[in-house]
Amino acid sequence: MWMICKKEWNQFFSSLTGYIALIVFLLLNGLIFFVFPNTSLLDFGYASLEGFFSLAPWVLLFLIPTVTMRSLADEYKAGTFELLKTLPLTSSQIVWGKFFGALLIVLLALIPTTIYAFSLQHLSAAGGIDVGATTGSYIGLFLLGAVFTSVSLCASSFTNNTVVAFISGAFVCLILYTGFDALSQLPFFANGWDYYVQMLGINFHYKNISRGVIDVRDMIYFFAVILFFIAITKRNIELR
Amino acid sequence: MQSIVEVKNLSKHYKNISAVDKLSFTVYEGDVYGFLGQNGAGKSTTIRMLLTLIQPTEGSINLFGLKLNAYRKEILQSIGAIIEKPDVYKYLSAYNNLKLFARMSGAHRTEKELLQQLDMVGLKERAHDKVHTFSQGMKQRLGIAIALIHNPRLIILDEPTNGLDPQGIADIRNLILHLSREMKKTLLVSSHLLNEMEQVATRLLIIDKGKKLVEGTTAELFDPSQILIELETLNNAEAFKLITNSNWQSALQPKRNNSLVLKIHRNIIPDFHVWLVQHNIKILSLQSRHSLEDYFLQVTSGEQHVAAFAN
């Protein structure tokens, strides 16, 4: 499994696309939170990364499908998937290897953003940032990234077209992230069901963790969604 | 002799099409098992089922005495395979591809061993070049190196000479002989190059439309020392008359495309040449045909397939 993980990592950085995706992610975050006046953390007045944590999922929503779109679609297209299947590897090893490979890249993209937290901590005149909430938010962001990775990997397992994999991956991530929130606003769910509909979406659980409270129910939600999409991916490659 | 591959009543149906139909065969340890058939006969489908790339509709496959479905991982550890056109990671070098596939196969090879393997398939000089710069023939060789890197007991090669030039084909032939004779490997090789198979196979299976036609050792099926000669002369009728009145009469075979056909033992072909000259027969062409080709055409309903194989 770790060989597949390593291969994914190497594959991502074997082309310019990989570097560009990461640079754009970091540059975009940097511009939004330190340069653009309306969203600048420095002009916010409080030592808080709240703005970053509410906008970062939107950026990840595009970054992660870019990372995973080639994972399986490219293997199908290039014909290497057939060779992979003749090796003594189980479908679980292939899928988890690819999942962790992509997740490490997501982690690599998130690590430099911790500079924002350290910067604010040092720049703060009094009190500093809320360390508990910030740590919780980073855990939430990482788990959200893991869910997006499993969804996008699953999208890549349906097609040999990387563009289709990207679009469908990003679309399902979007639905999971905000779709249920939007759905809960419908009058149909006004009689108390809106809360339960919101619970189906990622945003509900992400917000919970971002408060710095690690609830087992939120963790179960994240892991269940990941396992669900990994299981579909596994089934897809077995049927291929 | 221990059976390495044991296939019983294997079938694969696609809607109304039967790609493989109740196929049974056995490959024994040490065999170079030639798997022959025209394009679309079901060779690749069978090989794909042996490698679990597709599921059979019915039938059983046992490899190394184990059921394929139950012991897939253990079985695949002992198999090296290339399927038609092997595709590897183009952004990696030949060396890194080999290293990657060795590790994914559960084998850890030293740099020296990896380079030795590349040397065996003639790619040592290009070991660190990216695969996207390789010709199809070089990719084919790399595919073979990958198939062999984890020292498998059974090697399955599906059309291993695809895309190779004559020298490459000869190299693959020698490699197969080396693997069989020196390294004592069991090989299952599918190919449409009948003369190549004739030189390497110890046992043969000929299939047509997914069904087994014949299976056996080359000695059981035909005598490779008997060569078919196609003779075209300035006056074929006169030559035919002379031959039918001579000792060569017994070698005459049915005519083909206006040519006279004789089946003669390899050792007495020079005598036949001398006899033709002595009898002042004006030869336009004299070509030998391989016994396997002839045998193949015989069992797969004949002449109409000549063109298909010539292509």
PDB file of C-alpha atoms in Angstrom, chain A residues 22-171:
ATOM      1  CA  LEU A  22      -0.068  23.853  -4.680  1.00  0.00           C
ATOM      2  CA  ILE A  23       1.405  27.240  -5.499  1.00  0.00           C
ATOM      3  CA  VAL A  24      -1.985  28.586  -6.579  1.00  0.00           C
ATOM      4  CA  PHE A  25      -3.567  27.267  -3.358  1.00  0.00           C
ATOM      5  CA  LEU A  26      -0.989  28.942  -1.138  1.00  0.00           C
ATOM      6  CA  LEU A  27      -0.863  32.112  -3.219  1.00  0.00           C
ATOM      7  CA  LEU A  28      -4.644  32.435  -3.204  1.00  0.00           C
ATOM      8  CA  ASN A  29      -4.787  31.991   0.561  1.00  0.00           C
ATOM      9  CA  GLY A  30      -1.951  34.473   1.029  1.00  0.00           C
ATOM     10  CA  LEU A  31      -3.613  37.085  -1.177  1.00  0.00           C
ATOM     11  CA  ILE A  32      -7.045  36.669   0.405  1.00  0.00           C
ATOM     12  CA  PHE A  33      -5.895  36.787   3.998  1.00  0.00           C
ATOM     13  CA  PHE A  34      -2.989  39.212   3.895  1.00  0.00           C
ATOM     14  CA  VAL A  35      -3.349  41.412   0.809  1.00  0.00           C
ATOM     15  CA  PHE A  36      -6.959  41.913  -0.270  1.00  0.00           C
ATOM     16  CA  PRO A  37      -8.354  44.644   2.047  1.00  0.00           C
ATOM     17  CA  ASN A  38     -11.874  43.248   2.479  1.00  0.00           C
ATOM     18  CA  THR A  39     -10.689  39.857   3.700  1.00  0.00           C
ATOM     19  CA  SER A  40      -7.314  40.725   5.223  1.00  0.00           C
ATOM     20  CA  LEU A  41      -6.754  39.189   8.648  1.00  0.00           C
ATOM     21  CA  LEU A  42      -4.542  42.150   9.530  1.00  0.00           C
ATOM     22  CA  ASP A  43      -7.427  44.594   9.021  1.00  0.00           C
ATOM     23  CA  PHE A  44      -9.903  42.400  10.909  1.00  0.00           C
ATOM     24  CA  GLY A  45      -9.080  43.927  14.267  1.00  0.00           C
ATOM     25  CA  TYR A  46      -9.077  40.630  16.165  1.00  0.00           C
ATOM     26  CA  ALA A  47      -6.423  37.934  16.295  1.00  0.00           C
ATOM     27  CA  SER A  48      -8.597  35.302  14.681  1.00  0.00           C
ATOM     28  CA  LEU A  49      -8.242  32.898  11.780  1.00  0.00           C
ATOM     29  CA  GLU A  50     -12.001  32.529  11.435  1.00  0.00           C
ATOM     30  CA  GLY A  51     -11.982  34.074   7.983  1.00  0.00           C
ATOM     31  CA  PHE A  52      -9.336  31.624   6.828  1.00  0.00           C
ATOM     32  CA  PHE A  53     -11.200  28.598   8.153  1.00  0.00           C
ATOM     33  CA  SER A  54     -14.457  29.630   6.516  1.00  0.00           C
ATOM     34  CA  LEU A  55     -12.880  30.299   3.126  1.00  0.00           C
ATOM     35  CA  ALA A  56     -10.283  27.483   3.059  1.00  0.00           C
ATOM     36  CA  PRO A  57     -12.887  24.721   2.399  1.00  0.00           C
ATOM     37  CA  TRP A  58     -13.878  26.548  -0.803  1.00  0.00           C
ATOM     38  CA  VAL A  59     -10.294  26.607  -1.981  1.00  0.00           C
ATOM     39  CA  LEU A  60      -9.850  22.933  -1.018  1.00  0.00           C
ATOM     40  CA  LEU A  61     -12.993  22.170  -2.972  1.00  0.00           C
ATOM     41  CA  PHE A  62     -11.034  22.948  -6.127  1.00  0.00           C
ATOM     42  CA  LEU A  63      -7.560  21.891  -5.014  1.00  0.00           C
ATOM     43  CA  ILE A  64      -8.424  18.325  -3.974  1.00  0.00           C
ATOM     44  CA  PRO A  65     -10.218  17.249  -7.163  1.00  0.00           C
ATOM     45  CA  THR A  66      -7.145  18.595  -8.992  1.00  0.00           C
ATOM     46  CA  VAL A  67      -4.924  16.352  -6.864  1.00  0.00           C
ATOM     47  CA  THR A  68      -7.030  13.206  -7.286  1.00  0.00           C
ATOM     48  CA  MET A  69      -8.487  13.578 -10.772  1.00  0.00           C
ATOM     49  CA  ARG A  70      -5.603  11.584 -12.276  1.00  0.00           C
ATOM     50  CA  SER A  71      -5.417   8.945  -9.546  1.00  0.00           C
ATOM     51  CA  LEU A  72      -7.506   6.292 -11.257  1.00  0.00           C
ATOM     52  CA  ALA A  73      -8.750   8.004 -14.430  1.00  0.00           C
ATOM     53  CA  ASP A  74      -5.187   8.295 -15.714  1.00  0.00           C
ATOM     54  CA  GLU A  75      -4.398   4.674 -14.814  1.00  0.00           C
ATOM     55  CA  TYR A  76      -7.419   3.555 -16.856  1.00  0.00           C
ATOM     56  CA  LYS A  77      -6.523   5.810 -19.754  1.00  0.00           C
ATOM     57  CA  ALA A  78      -2.827   4.900 -19.837  1.00  0.00           C
ATOM     58  CA  GLY A  79      -3.550   1.176 -19.472  1.00  0.00           C
ATOM     59  CA  THR A  80      -1.363   0.870 -16.363  1.00  0.00           C
ATOM     60  CA  PHE A  81      -4.354  -0.139 -14.281  1.00  0.00           C
ATOM     61  CA  GLU A  82      -4.380  -3.543 -15.969  1.00  0.00           C
ATOM     62  CA  LEU A  83      -0.748  -4.109 -15.006  1.00  0.00           C
ATOM     63  CA  LEU A  84      -1.542  -2.968 -11.464  1.00  0.00           C
ATOM     64  CA  LYS A  85      -4.321  -5.543 -11.265  1.00  0.00           C
ATOM     65  CA  THR A  86      -2.008  -8.385 -12.257  1.00  0.00           C
ATOM     66  CA  LEU A  87       0.166  -7.639  -9.211  1.00  0.00           C
ATOM     67  CA  PRO A  88      -0.392  -9.379  -5.888  1.00  0.00           C
ATOM     68  CA  LEU A  89      -2.239  -6.359  -4.515  1.00  0.00           C
ATOM     69  CA  THR A  90      -5.761  -6.289  -3.171  1.00  0.00           C
ATOM     70  CA  SER A  91      -8.195  -3.623  -4.352  1.00  0.00           C
ATOM     71  CA  SER A  92      -8.138  -2.233  -0.780  1.00  0.00           C
ATOM     72  CA  GLN A  93      -4.374  -1.770  -0.957  1.00  0.00           C
ATOM     73  CA  ILE A  94      -4.694   0.071  -4.263  1.00  0.00           C
ATOM     74  CA  VAL A  95      -7.496   2.363  -3.069  1.00  0.00           C
ATOM     75  CA  TRP A  96      -6.040   3.143   0.369  1.00  0.00           C
ATOM     76  CA  GLY A  97      -2.594   3.653  -1.165  1.00  0.00           C
ATOM     77  CA  LYS A  98      -4.018   6.212  -3.561  1.00  0.00           C
ATOM     78  CA  PHE A  99      -6.131   7.824  -0.842  1.00  0.00           C
ATOM     79  CA  PHE A 100      -3.205   8.313   1.542  1.00  0.00           C
ATOM     80  CA  GLY A 101      -0.976   9.480  -1.318  1.00  0.00           C
ATOM     81  CA  ALA A 102      -3.468  12.246  -2.159  1.00  0.00           C
ATOM     82  CA  LEU A 103      -4.129  13.031   1.502  1.00  0.00           C
ATOM     83  CA  LEU A 104      -0.416  13.587   2.140  1.00  0.00           C
ATOM     84  CA  ILE A 105      -0.416  16.141  -0.662  1.00  0.00           C
ATOM     85  CA  VAL A 106      -3.408  17.880   0.948  1.00  0.00           C
ATOM     86  CA  LEU A 107      -1.516  17.870   4.239  1.00  0.00           C
ATOM     87  CA  LEU A 108       1.498  19.326   2.476  1.00  0.00           C
ATOM     88  CA  ALA A 109      -0.725  22.149   1.209  1.00  0.00           C
ATOM     89  CA  LEU A 110      -2.172  22.824   4.674  1.00  0.00           C
ATOM     90  CA  ILE A 111       1.076  22.805   6.677  1.00  0.00           C
ATOM     91  CA  PRO A 112       2.427  26.125   5.283  1.00  0.00           C
ATOM     92  CA  THR A 113      -0.860  27.839   6.257  1.00  0.00           C
ATOM     93  CA  THR A 114       0.013  27.320   9.940  1.00  0.00           C
ATOM     94  CA  ILE A 115       2.353  30.243   9.397  1.00  0.00           C
ATOM     95  CA  TYR A 116      -0.782  32.421   9.475  1.00  0.00           C
ATOM     96  CA  ALA A 117      -1.556  31.179  12.984  1.00  0.00           C
ATOM     97  CA  PHE A 118       1.994  31.751  14.233  1.00  0.00           C
ATOM     98  CA  SER A 119       2.107  35.190  12.582  1.00  0.00           C
ATOM     99  CA  LEU A 120      -1.139  36.285  14.162  1.00  0.00           C
ATOM    100  CA  GLN A 121      -0.053  34.946  17.517  1.00  0.00           C
ATOM    101  CA  HIS A 122       3.099  37.052  17.390  1.00  0.00           C
ATOM    102  CA  LEU A 123       1.440  40.126  15.887  1.00  0.00           C
ATOM    103  CA  SER A 124      -1.385  40.115  18.418  1.00  0.00           C
ATOM    104  CA  ALA A 125      -1.204  42.970  20.878  1.00  0.00           C
ATOM    105  CA  ALA A 126      -2.994  41.095  23.657  1.00  0.00           C
ATOM    106  CA  GLY A 127      -4.245  37.586  24.287  1.00  0.00           C
ATOM    107  CA  GLY A 128      -3.274  36.065  20.977  1.00  0.00           C
ATOM    108  CA  ILE A 129      -5.381  33.637  19.026  1.00  0.00           C
ATOM    109  CA  ASP A 130      -7.692  31.037  20.529  1.00  0.00           C
ATOM    110  CA  VAL A 131      -5.315  28.079  20.412  1.00  0.00           C
ATOM    111  CA  GLY A 132      -8.028  25.492  21.145  1.00  0.00           C
ATOM    112  CA  ALA A 133     -10.356  26.723  18.426  1.00  0.00           C
ATOM    113  CA  THR A 134      -7.511  27.096  15.938  1.00  0.00           C
ATOM    114  CA  THR A 135      -6.250  23.551  16.630  1.00  0.00           C
ATOM    115  CA  GLY A 136      -9.809  22.232  16.335  1.00  0.00           C
ATOM    116  CA  SER A 137     -10.283  24.131  13.098  1.00  0.00           C
ATOM    117  CA  TYR A 138      -7.112  22.641  11.646  1.00  0.00           C
ATOM    118  CA  ILE A 139      -8.268  19.149  12.650  1.00  0.00           C
ATOM    119  CA  GLY A 140     -11.649  19.923  11.065  1.00  0.00           C
ATOM    120  CA  LEU A 141     -10.006  21.250   7.913  1.00  0.00           C
ATOM    121  CA  PHE A 142      -7.847  18.139   7.676  1.00  0.00           C
ATOM    122  CA  LEU A 143     -10.867  15.845   8.108  1.00  0.00           C
ATOM    123  CA  LEU A 144     -12.805  17.867   5.560  1.00  0.00           C
ATOM    124  CA  GLY A 145      -9.823  17.476   3.224  1.00  0.00           C
ATOM    125  CA  ALA A 146      -9.879  13.723   3.845  1.00  0.00           C
ATOM    126  CA  VAL A 147     -13.597  13.569   2.958  1.00  0.00           C
ATOM    127  CA  PHE A 148     -13.027  15.622  -0.203  1.00  0.00           C
ATOM    128  CA  THR A 149     -10.123  13.295  -1.080  1.00  0.00           C
ATOM    129  CA  SER A 150     -12.261  10.164  -0.751  1.00  0.00           C
ATOM    130  CA  VAL A 151     -15.075  11.774  -2.787  1.00  0.00           C
ATOM    131  CA  SER A 152     -12.762  12.975  -5.553  1.00  0.00           C
ATOM    132  CA  LEU A 153     -10.916   9.641  -5.657  1.00  0.00           C
ATOM    133  CA  CYS A 154     -14.271   7.933  -6.018  1.00  0.00           C
ATOM    134  CA  ALA A 155     -15.170  10.293  -8.902  1.00  0.00           C
ATOM    135  CA  SER A 156     -11.877   9.381 -10.561  1.00  0.00           C
ATOM    136  CA  SER A 157     -12.735   5.674 -10.313  1.00  0.00           C
ATOM    137  CA  PHE A 158     -15.802   6.095 -12.554  1.00  0.00           C
ATOM    138  CA  THR A 159     -14.117   7.497 -15.643  1.00  0.00           C
ATOM    139  CA  ASN A 160     -10.959   7.541 -17.707  1.00  0.00           C
ATOM    140  CA  ASN A 161     -11.421  11.246 -18.412  1.00  0.00           C
ATOM    141  CA  THR A 162      -9.579  13.463 -15.929  1.00  0.00           C
ATOM    142  CA  VAL A 163     -11.737  16.524 -16.695  1.00  0.00           C
ATOM    143  CA  VAL A 164     -14.922  14.571 -15.984  1.00  0.00           C
ATOM    144  CA  ALA A 165     -13.282  13.256 -12.794  1.00  0.00           C
ATOM    145  CA  PHE A 166     -12.440  16.815 -11.695  1.00  0.00           C
ATOM    146  CA  ILE A 167     -15.868  18.299 -12.440  1.00  0.00           C
ATOM    147  CA  SER A 168     -17.855  15.445 -10.902  1.00  0.00           C
ATOM    148  CA  GLY A 169     -15.530  15.302  -7.871  1.00  0.00           C
ATOM    149  CA  ALA A 170     -15.812  19.040  -7.240  1.00  0.00           C
ATOM    150  CA  PHE A 171     -19.592  18.917  -7.714  1.00  0.00           C
TER     151      PHE A 171
END
